[in-house]
Amino acid sequence: MTSVTDETAAVVGAEQPRRKMSMLYRNGLAGVVNSVLSALLGAGFWVIAARESSTAAVGVGTALVSALMALATLSQMSLGGALSAYLPGAGEHQRALVLRSYGMAVLISVVLGGAFAVAAPRLDHSFHILAPVGAAIGFTASVTVWAIFSLQDLVVTSLRKAIWLPLENTTYSLTKFVVLVAMGTGTTALMLLTAWVVPAAIATVVVSSIVFGKLLNKREPGAEPAVLTQAPQLQGYRRFLAGTTLALIFEQLAVTLLPVFIVAGLGTEKGAEFGIAWMLIQALDQFPMILGFSMTVEGAQPGADVRPIHRTLRKRTLAGMGALVVVGILVAPIITTIFGGAYRHGSTTVLQLLLLGSLGRAVNSLALCAALARRRLAPLIGIHGAIALMVPIGALVLGRWWGLVGVGIAWSVAQTVVALGVLVAERREEDAERVHTPPGLRRPAAIEADIETTMRLTPIQRPPR
């Protein structure tokens, strides 16, 4: 006979995966809403910039923004991903962990931002606007601001409070939009950068005060009290951070710095055409990244198994991304025309080619987030390393032959090939685990089916009293 205690334990055990999936959906949906609003307002920013500025100013402006984001991301040393894996279990050490992360990001951003501001004008004349001391200092400060601005969003998501991100980033995007409109015609590349960064500085001050004043060390309803007294495994954290930082360096070489390479190799006009398409594709590719990051947070909770969640989330994400890619390819000529007639000719084809790589990138992004939750460094370094090797080499070779079309082909092929490798490696791991796991210890198919059910947020079935 089953006791009341056993029935209660069964109910609690059944509620846990549903609660995790509900939290994943809540944070993931908040992140997607945030990304959609930011993408729409960000597109409006570049529409106005393309119409009110010269092609050269837009080309250099998009390159500066890309460099800013790349350097800020490098300054974080993958702290965002490491925090998502460790902050949920840090308990009373959360505040110290976040403060140390912020301090590291500020220090490294000053070094990297200053080095870029000094070296870029000497290496390429397109960046001569950074030669004055004031411009160099301003760019360095911008890198620092963006490093903290983006890192704090990851902290908020790691604390399961992503519901507030749409409000923060919509306010930022609207302010950025208003600043650009107020600047009027003849906007220079530095003015574009200023309009991009100043609202972020204001948002950073406001959100950081909320994070440290309200959110840190607050226990979620239903969380076990033991979580608050667990010390983070700092030795493991540092080792994990070092490995993910290496993966991050690979990512920046292949992804964020690509527009900079285009300006340096093909000129500011081609850089503007590529930059518009690149900003659009980065906004679309945020969707699987945001959902994946929420999966990382839930998969990093004590006792969680991220693998079945990963498989189910991937199926649903690919279905949605597939529809968006098809629609995007069909309406690409209309989208690029919004930025001006010159961009329809130069940006449409490369945008369509970049869209073809979005499905592969979705697979890779979710695989990286699952590896973060499992604290596995090999997939992180392997995926980022392969993309970092294939994209620049492919863009360099094919770009010389076919210009921006060759760059788009190199990007899509690299993402697709790596994604296929990820799927093959995952299947081999599953087969190996099935062979070496005794039948009595294997996960029952019913549990896998229950994960699929919880993804639909079905009501909890309680046993009769």
XYZ file of C-alpha atoms in Angstrom:
465
model
C 0.000 0.000 0.000
C 1.247 3.462 -0.879
C 1.520 5.776 2.093
C 0.358 9.401 2.155
C 3.980 10.461 2.461
C 4.901 8.542 -0.681
C 2.002 10.106 -2.573
C 3.046 13.563 -1.434
C 6.613 12.926 -2.523
C 5.358 11.759 -5.893
C 3.330 14.944 -6.310
C 6.321 17.102 -5.384
C 8.548 15.135 -7.735
C 6.025 15.573 -10.543
C 5.764 19.296 -9.873
C 9.521 19.928 -10.080
C 10.017 19.368 -13.828
C 6.818 21.265 -14.566
C 7.986 24.170 -12.417
C 11.359 24.180 -14.176
C 9.740 24.180 -17.603
C 7.292 26.871 -16.546
C 10.212 28.995 -15.352
C 12.105 28.288 -18.591
C 9.118 29.385 -20.642
C 8.548 32.490 -18.524
C 12.158 33.656 -18.714
C 12.548 32.520 -22.315
C 9.358 34.282 -23.414
C 10.442 37.455 -21.616
C 13.782 37.258 -23.391
C 12.161 36.710 -26.789
C 9.770 39.630 -26.267
C 12.739 41.727 -25.219
C 14.669 40.672 -28.315
C 11.741 41.355 -30.676
C 11.186 44.840 -29.298
C 14.906 45.602 -29.326
C 15.232 44.278 -32.884
C 12.337 46.382 -34.173
C 13.603 49.537 -32.508
C 17.170 48.702 -33.462
C 16.095 48.314 -37.094
C 14.436 51.719 -36.822
C 17.734 53.122 -35.547
C 19.638 51.882 -38.589
C 16.853 52.915 -40.992
C 17.203 56.506 -39.791
C 20.984 56.232 -39.776
C 21.004 54.960 -43.366
C 18.770 57.807 -44.528
C 20.364 60.635 -42.536
C 24.035 59.643 -42.879
C 26.413 58.964 -45.721
C 27.186 55.418 -46.772
C 30.729 55.820 -45.437
C 29.425 56.978 -42.034
C 27.062 53.987 -41.798
C 29.864 51.611 -42.819
C 32.278 52.919 -40.205
C 29.458 53.286 -37.657
C 28.356 49.664 -37.952
C 32.007 48.578 -37.773
C 32.549 50.645 -34.601
C 29.407 49.233 -32.988
C 30.489 45.705 -33.920
C 33.973 46.346 -32.524
C 32.414 47.816 -29.383
C 30.254 44.731 -28.872
C 33.114 42.343 -29.650
C 35.517 44.028 -27.223
C 32.842 44.279 -24.539
C 32.073 40.575 -24.944
C 35.766 39.699 -24.735
C 36.004 41.876 -21.623
C 33.407 39.684 -19.950
C 35.665 36.637 -20.414
C 32.486 34.558 -20.825
C 31.458 35.604 -17.325
C 27.816 35.587 -18.418
C 27.867 31.916 -19.346
C 29.852 30.956 -16.266
C 27.499 32.908 -14.009
C 24.495 31.153 -15.538
C 26.039 27.825 -14.556
C 27.199 28.836 -11.059
C 25.105 31.787 -9.825
C 21.902 29.751 -9.217
C 23.767 27.678 -6.607
C 25.940 30.463 -5.172
C 23.418 31.371 -2.449
C 24.810 33.929 -0.017
C 27.896 34.331 -2.217
C 25.916 35.745 -5.127
C 26.754 39.393 -4.427
C 30.498 38.755 -4.163
C 30.470 36.649 -7.317
C 28.697 39.361 -9.327
C 30.898 42.161 -7.948
C 34.062 40.280 -8.867
C 32.666 39.646 -12.327
C 31.872 43.321 -12.827
C 35.321 44.321 -11.606
C 37.048 41.942 -14.014
C 34.906 43.165 -16.908
C 35.685 46.829 -16.191
C 39.432 46.250 -15.922
C 39.700 44.202 -19.107
C 37.380 46.503 -21.082
C 39.602 49.514 -20.336
C 42.656 47.634 -21.610
C 40.986 46.230 -24.746
C 39.047 49.389 -25.591
C 42.116 51.565 -25.186
C 44.261 49.221 -27.278
C 41.723 49.190 -30.117
C 41.321 52.986 -30.042
C 45.087 53.439 -30.323
C 45.780 50.717 -32.893
C 42.777 50.947 -35.263
C 43.559 54.409 -36.766
C 47.129 53.309 -37.429
C 46.147 50.036 -39.061
C 43.271 51.262 -41.236
C 42.445 54.812 -42.338
C 38.718 54.088 -42.092
C 39.039 54.405 -38.303
C 40.915 57.732 -38.339
C 38.062 59.308 -36.371
C 39.411 57.550 -33.261
C 42.805 59.279 -33.581
C 41.987 62.311 -31.350
C 42.567 61.679 -27.657
C 38.998 62.592 -26.734
C 37.567 60.145 -29.267
C 39.894 57.374 -28.056
C 38.883 57.946 -24.419
C 35.202 58.046 -25.381
C 35.443 54.763 -27.276
C 37.261 53.106 -24.352
C 34.561 54.277 -21.944
C 31.914 52.998 -24.360
C 33.409 49.512 -24.291
C 33.300 49.541 -20.480
C 29.687 50.703 -20.418
C 28.585 48.061 -22.906
C 30.438 45.308 -21.052
C 28.477 45.987 -17.850
C 25.240 46.736 -19.713
C 25.221 43.343 -21.428
C 26.589 41.448 -18.423
C 23.870 42.713 -16.107
C 21.189 41.303 -18.429
C 22.788 37.880 -18.064
C 22.870 38.318 -14.274
C 19.178 39.208 -14.207
C 18.343 36.149 -16.332
C 20.487 33.909 -14.106
C 18.455 35.138 -11.143
C 15.257 34.081 -12.969
C 14.092 37.686 -13.279
C 14.213 38.021 -17.068
C 10.622 39.256 -16.954
C 12.037 42.758 -16.362
C 14.339 42.776 -19.391
C 11.749 43.896 -21.981
C 11.049 47.038 -19.960
C 14.748 47.843 -19.552
C 15.814 47.250 -23.138
C 12.729 48.809 -24.701
C 13.397 51.966 -22.706
C 17.015 51.858 -23.829
C 16.079 51.337 -27.490
C 13.503 54.126 -27.457
C 15.987 56.510 -25.880
C 18.616 55.536 -28.447
C 16.088 56.149 -31.207
C 15.163 59.579 -29.833
C 18.807 60.639 -29.461
C 19.520 59.734 -33.076
C 16.477 61.623 -34.358
C 17.511 64.675 -32.328
C 20.920 64.682 -34.002
C 19.304 65.383 -37.394
C 20.936 65.040 -40.785
C 24.628 64.673 -41.434
C 25.169 62.217 -38.590
C 28.776 61.048 -38.373
C 30.053 57.628 -37.329
C 31.014 58.935 -33.877
C 27.557 60.435 -33.437
C 26.030 57.044 -34.277
C 28.252 55.436 -31.643
C 27.285 58.092 -29.094
C 23.572 57.552 -29.706
C 24.158 53.811 -29.241
C 26.064 54.040 -25.950
C 24.782 56.989 -23.873
C 21.317 55.471 -23.237
C 23.068 52.218 -22.250
C 25.093 54.094 -19.626
C 21.906 55.457 -18.053
C 20.252 52.027 -18.083
C 23.341 50.448 -16.505
C 23.178 52.728 -13.467
C 19.458 52.155 -12.944
C 19.473 48.369 -13.393
C 22.623 47.811 -11.330
C 21.015 49.594 -8.385
C 18.037 47.244 -8.653
C 20.225 44.131 -9.011
C 22.307 44.855 -5.929
C 19.482 46.402 -3.921
C 16.622 44.003 -4.639
C 17.518 40.857 -6.547
C 20.741 39.344 -5.228
C 20.500 36.730 -2.478
C 16.715 36.567 -2.806
C 15.395 33.012 -2.636
C 12.761 31.884 -5.116
C 9.481 30.632 -3.606
C 9.724 26.878 -3.199
C 13.532 26.789 -3.425
C 15.285 24.614 -0.874
C 16.861 26.597 1.990
C 20.064 24.569 1.587
C 20.789 26.447 -1.610
C 21.409 29.618 0.390
C 24.234 28.085 2.376
C 26.061 26.354 -0.460
C 29.414 27.947 -1.296
C 30.235 28.114 -4.977
C 32.980 25.768 -6.113
C 35.394 28.608 -6.798
C 38.206 26.405 -8.031
C 35.895 24.756 -10.510
C 34.442 28.149 -11.381
C 37.828 29.615 -12.288
C 38.756 26.595 -14.392
C 35.397 26.682 -16.133
C 35.755 30.432 -16.723
C 39.200 29.985 -18.283
C 37.910 27.335 -20.694
C 34.822 29.287 -21.707
C 36.937 32.409 -22.222
C 39.022 30.545 -24.795
C 35.796 29.521 -26.534
C 34.628 33.134 -26.392
C 37.767 34.379 -28.131
C 37.067 31.941 -30.958
C 33.492 33.199 -31.173
C 34.511 36.839 -31.488
C 36.943 36.043 -34.286
C 34.204 34.356 -36.291
C 31.122 36.376 -35.387
C 31.232 39.829 -33.843
C 34.387 41.055 -35.570
C 33.295 39.927 -39.037
C 31.922 43.401 -40.042
C 35.252 44.935 -38.998
C 37.073 42.533 -41.304
C 34.673 43.419 -44.138
C 35.360 47.156 -43.788
C 39.108 46.554 -43.646
C 39.114 44.143 -46.603
C 36.346 45.363 -48.918
C 35.928 49.048 -47.985
C 33.350 51.191 -46.191
C 30.688 50.967 -48.926
C 30.644 47.169 -48.875
C 30.931 47.371 -45.099
C 27.698 49.394 -44.968
C 25.866 46.929 -47.215
C 27.058 43.989 -45.142
C 26.544 45.824 -41.837
C 22.819 46.364 -42.425
C 22.282 42.688 -43.271
C 24.469 41.647 -40.339
C 22.555 43.701 -37.773
C 19.284 42.173 -38.994
C 20.569 38.610 -38.839
C 22.041 39.101 -35.380
C 18.638 40.245 -34.128
C 16.971 37.105 -35.543
C 19.632 34.769 -34.172
C 19.063 36.139 -30.678
C 15.882 34.065 -30.354
C 17.487 30.614 -29.950
C 20.284 32.137 -27.860
C 17.801 33.642 -25.403
C 15.805 30.423 -25.116
C 19.053 28.501 -24.738
C 20.277 30.757 -21.960
C 17.047 30.211 -20.029
C 17.599 26.479 -20.556
C 21.100 26.859 -19.103
C 19.745 28.521 -15.966
C 17.146 25.789 -15.412
C 19.573 23.002 -16.307
C 22.080 24.343 -13.782
C 19.621 24.004 -10.894
C 20.442 21.256 -8.376
C 19.271 17.839 -9.575
C 18.294 18.988 -13.076
C 19.056 17.036 -16.267
C 19.299 19.410 -19.208
C 19.509 16.781 -21.971
C 15.793 15.944 -22.447
C 14.954 19.633 -22.101
C 17.550 20.420 -24.761
C 16.172 17.906 -27.241
C 12.594 19.075 -26.897
C 13.480 22.754 -26.976
C 15.568 22.224 -30.109
C 12.646 20.650 -31.981
C 10.375 23.561 -31.159
C 13.036 26.200 -31.819
C 13.931 24.795 -35.230
C 10.265 24.715 -36.218
C 9.867 28.386 -35.354
C 13.201 29.439 -36.845
C 12.465 27.524 -40.052
C 9.294 29.539 -40.589
C 11.092 32.805 -39.852
C 13.922 31.953 -42.246
C 11.531 31.171 -45.113
C 9.587 34.389 -44.565
C 12.808 36.373 -44.188
C 14.218 35.114 -47.484
C 10.994 35.999 -49.311
C 10.667 39.517 -47.880
C 14.395 40.362 -47.833
C 14.122 42.716 -50.855
C 11.359 44.651 -49.111
C 13.251 44.837 -45.822
C 16.456 46.147 -47.364
C 14.546 48.730 -49.423
C 13.381 50.331 -46.168
C 16.996 51.330 -45.508
C 17.262 53.023 -48.904
C 17.412 52.044 -52.555
C 21.184 51.547 -52.533
C 20.893 48.837 -49.882
C 18.359 46.766 -51.832
C 20.956 45.991 -54.460
C 23.909 45.425 -52.128
C 22.331 43.920 -49.001
C 19.485 41.676 -50.183
C 21.456 38.684 -51.464
C 23.880 38.595 -48.545
C 20.951 38.855 -46.111
C 19.278 35.847 -47.759
C 22.510 33.848 -47.575
C 23.033 34.740 -43.917
C 19.458 33.635 -43.211
C 20.266 30.170 -44.582
C 22.822 29.790 -41.818
C 20.371 30.641 -39.034
C 19.035 27.097 -38.666
C 22.536 25.709 -38.204
C 23.374 28.502 -35.810
C 20.246 27.717 -33.761
C 21.422 24.114 -33.351
C 24.896 25.310 -32.353
C 23.598 27.930 -29.910
C 21.369 25.463 -28.074
C 24.182 22.893 -27.944
C 26.484 25.506 -26.404
C 23.875 26.425 -23.789
C 23.344 22.759 -22.901
C 27.114 22.344 -22.518
C 27.165 25.359 -20.181
C 24.484 23.793 -17.991
C 26.469 20.537 -17.841
C 29.738 22.460 -17.304
C 31.382 20.638 -20.201
C 34.258 22.542 -21.777
C 35.024 20.241 -24.736
C 31.831 21.037 -26.719
C 32.166 24.751 -25.948
C 35.709 24.977 -27.261
C 35.093 22.549 -30.115
C 32.016 24.287 -31.561
C 33.420 27.806 -31.227
C 36.827 26.713 -32.502
C 35.416 25.051 -35.603
C 33.327 28.108 -36.495
C 36.263 30.432 -35.812
C 38.384 28.399 -38.207
C 35.841 28.023 -41.003
C 34.198 31.466 -41.132
C 37.244 33.773 -41.466
C 39.069 31.477 -43.888
C 35.932 30.927 -45.967
C 35.079 34.649 -45.956
C 38.619 35.560 -46.972
C 38.794 33.077 -49.856
C 35.227 33.329 -51.166
C 35.062 37.059 -50.481
C 37.927 37.645 -52.899
C 36.099 35.684 -55.587
C 32.473 36.770 -55.126
C 32.522 39.718 -52.701
C 29.725 39.831 -50.118
C 28.014 36.842 -51.721
C 31.094 34.763 -50.947
C 31.072 35.990 -47.333
C 27.412 34.980 -46.978
C 28.114 31.534 -48.412
C 31.077 31.043 -46.058
C 28.933 31.934 -43.034
C 26.025 29.649 -43.918
C 28.190 26.678 -44.869
C 30.248 26.950 -41.682
C 27.193 27.091 -39.409
C 25.497 24.195 -41.206
C 28.564 21.922 -41.246
C 29.254 22.497 -37.538
C 25.571 21.898 -36.697
C 25.649 18.544 -38.491
C 28.762 17.651 -36.517
C 26.972 18.587 -33.283
C 24.025 16.308 -34.103
C 26.311 13.395 -35.031
C 28.341 13.804 -31.822
C 25.172 13.925 -29.742
C 23.852 10.734 -31.342
C 27.142 8.950 -30.687
C 27.061 10.036 -27.046
C 23.520 8.720 -26.659
C 24.441 5.398 -28.266
C 27.519 5.034 -26.055
C 25.511 5.830 -22.932
C 22.841 3.313 -23.920
C 25.445 0.588 -24.385
C 27.279 1.216 -21.109
C 24.253 1.901 -18.899
C 22.600 -1.118 -17.267
C 18.958 -1.540 -18.335
C 17.705 -0.920 -14.819
C 19.372 2.507 -14.675
C 18.252 3.821 -18.059
C 15.815 6.693 -18.226
C 12.334 5.252 -18.895
C 10.603 6.381 -22.073
C 7.710 7.572 -19.942
C 9.935 10.199 -18.338
C 11.038 11.454 -21.760
C 7.382 11.690 -22.735
C 6.635 13.583 -19.533
C 9.279 16.157 -20.434
C 7.496 16.707 -23.743
C 4.222 17.053 -21.862
C 5.618 19.605 -19.431
C 6.843 21.685 -22.383
C 3.173 22.179 -23.205
C 2.525 23.382 -19.646
C -0.285 20.953 -19.035
C -2.069 21.092 -15.649
C -0.499 19.075 -12.841
C -2.381 15.858 -12.212
C -2.681 15.366 -8.484
C -3.523 11.961 -7.031
C -6.944 11.595 -5.444
C -7.129 12.123 -1.714
